Amino acid sequence: MAKLMKLFKVIWTKNAEYDLERVVEHIKIDSIDTAKNIFHEIKRECDNLYYFLQRKRIIPELEHIGILKYREIIYKRWRIVFKIDNEKVYILLVADSRQNLEDILFRRLIR
């Protein structure tokens, strides 16, 4: 008998939505079409998280200090951070991979 695949609901947090808006606004300065494409591509990458979540990598900066519940997708130059909680996937952060993720996470914690 074939094993049923567990499906997850993908939920965007307000912070992650704001991050994505900022990415799009920045790109839009140079090209509205590129901004639209990036928006849709990032959304599609995240929507595809409803299955095979465990194949995404644990965030190395957190893994080395023993925090294993956060994973990420690397899409072009963006890091998309998410966590799995029961049957839900929470998109938590969209950040430029050239930025220091530890600094971004620290700023989020003190907000």
Short mmCIF file of C-alpha atoms in Angstrom, two decimals:
data_model
loop_
_atom_site.label_atom_id
_atom_site.label_comp_id
_atom_site.label_asym_id
_atom_site.label_seq_id
_atom_site.Cartn_x
_atom_site.Cartn_y
_atom_site.Cartn_z
CA MET A 1 0.00 0.00 0.00
CA ALA A 2 1.32 3.43 -0.92
CA LYS A 3 2.12 5.75 1.97
CA LEU A 4 0.11 8.97 1.90
CA MET A 5 2.18 12.12 1.75
CA LYS A 6 1.56 14.58 4.57
CA LEU A 7 0.55 17.99 3.24
CA PHE A 8 1.13 21.24 5.09
CA LYS A 9 -0.65 24.57 5.02
CA VAL A 10 1.68 27.49 4.16
CA ILE A 11 1.09 30.66 6.17
CA TRP A 12 2.88 33.99 5.65
CA THR A 13 3.61 36.00 8.79
CA LYS A 14 3.17 39.77 8.68
CA ASN A 15 6.94 40.24 8.95
CA ALA A 16 7.58 38.00 5.96
CA GLU A 17 4.88 39.75 3.92
CA TYR A 18 6.51 43.09 4.77
CA ASP A 19 9.94 41.72 3.79
CA LEU A 20 8.60 40.59 0.42
CA GLU A 21 6.96 43.99 -0.13
CA ARG A 22 10.30 45.69 0.55
CA VAL A 23 12.07 43.40 -1.93
CA VAL A 24 9.48 44.16 -4.61
CA GLU A 25 9.54 47.92 -3.93
CA HIS A 26 13.32 47.97 -4.25
CA ILE A 27 13.35 46.01 -7.52
CA LYS A 28 10.45 48.05 -8.89
CA ILE A 29 12.71 51.12 -8.99
CA ASP A 30 14.57 49.52 -11.90
CA SER A 31 11.89 47.30 -13.43
CA ILE A 32 8.24 46.76 -12.62
CA ASP A 33 8.16 43.56 -14.70
CA THR A 34 11.15 42.08 -12.87
CA ALA A 35 9.59 43.03 -9.53
CA LYS A 36 6.34 41.27 -10.46
CA ASN A 37 8.22 38.18 -11.61
CA ILE A 38 10.31 37.98 -8.44
CA PHE A 39 7.18 38.40 -6.30
CA HIS A 40 5.39 35.55 -8.07
CA GLU A 41 8.47 33.31 -8.12
CA ILE A 42 9.11 33.71 -4.38
CA LYS A 43 5.42 33.10 -3.63
CA ARG A 44 5.48 29.97 -5.81
CA GLU A 45 8.62 28.66 -4.07
CA CYS A 46 6.89 29.09 -0.71
CA ASP A 47 3.60 27.63 -1.90
CA ASN A 48 5.54 24.52 -2.89
CA LEU A 49 6.51 24.01 0.74
CA TYR A 50 3.29 22.13 1.41
CA TYR A 51 5.29 18.92 0.80
CA PHE A 52 8.89 17.63 1.15
CA LEU A 53 9.69 20.16 3.89
CA GLN A 54 12.37 18.08 5.52
CA ARG A 55 14.47 18.29 2.35
CA LYS A 56 15.06 21.99 2.91
CA ARG A 57 18.19 22.85 4.83
CA ILE A 58 18.38 23.86 8.46
CA ILE A 59 19.74 27.40 8.77
CA PRO A 60 23.51 26.96 9.32
CA GLU A 61 23.88 30.05 11.54
CA LEU A 62 21.29 28.60 13.91
CA GLU A 63 22.26 24.95 13.55
CA HIS A 64 25.74 25.58 14.97
CA ILE A 65 24.16 26.85 18.21
CA GLY A 66 21.72 23.94 18.41
CA ILE A 67 18.56 25.59 17.03
CA LEU A 68 17.16 23.12 14.53
CA LYS A 69 13.52 24.08 14.03
CA TYR A 70 14.12 26.75 11.37
CA ARG A 71 14.75 25.90 7.74
CA GLU A 72 15.28 27.93 4.63
CA ILE A 73 14.89 28.09 0.90
CA ILE A 74 17.56 29.86 -1.09
CA TYR A 75 15.91 31.47 -4.09
CA LYS A 76 18.21 33.46 -6.36
CA ARG A 77 19.71 35.97 -3.91
CA TRP A 78 17.06 35.68 -1.19
CA ARG A 79 16.89 33.51 1.88
CA ILE A 80 13.36 32.53 2.86
CA VAL A 81 13.18 31.36 6.47
CA PHE A 82 10.35 29.17 7.69
CA LYS A 83 9.41 26.90 10.55
CA ILE A 84 7.21 23.84 10.68
CA ASP A 85 4.63 23.65 13.44
CA ASN A 86 2.29 20.66 13.41
CA GLU A 87 0.75 20.69 9.92
CA LYS A 88 1.55 24.32 9.17
CA VAL A 89 4.54 26.01 7.61
CA TYR A 90 5.12 29.58 8.74
CA ILE A 91 7.08 31.83 6.38
CA LEU A 92 8.98 34.07 8.80
CA LEU A 93 11.53 36.08 6.85
CA VAL A 94 12.63 37.03 3.35
CA ALA A 95 16.16 38.47 3.35
CA ASP A 96 18.84 39.35 0.85
CA SER A 97 21.47 36.63 1.15
CA ARG A 98 24.21 39.28 1.11
CA GLN A 99 23.00 40.51 4.50
CA ASN A 100 24.09 38.99 7.80
CA LEU A 101 21.20 36.76 8.88
CA GLU A 102 22.23 36.80 12.53
CA ASP A 103 21.96 40.63 12.56
CA ILE A 104 18.53 40.50 10.93
CA LEU A 105 17.27 37.93 13.42
CA PHE A 106 18.64 39.94 16.35
CA ARG A 107 16.92 43.12 15.12
CA ARG A 108 13.65 41.17 14.83
CA LEU A 109 13.98 39.95 18.40
CA ILE A 110 14.46 43.43 19.87
CA ARG A 111 11.53 44.97 17.96
#
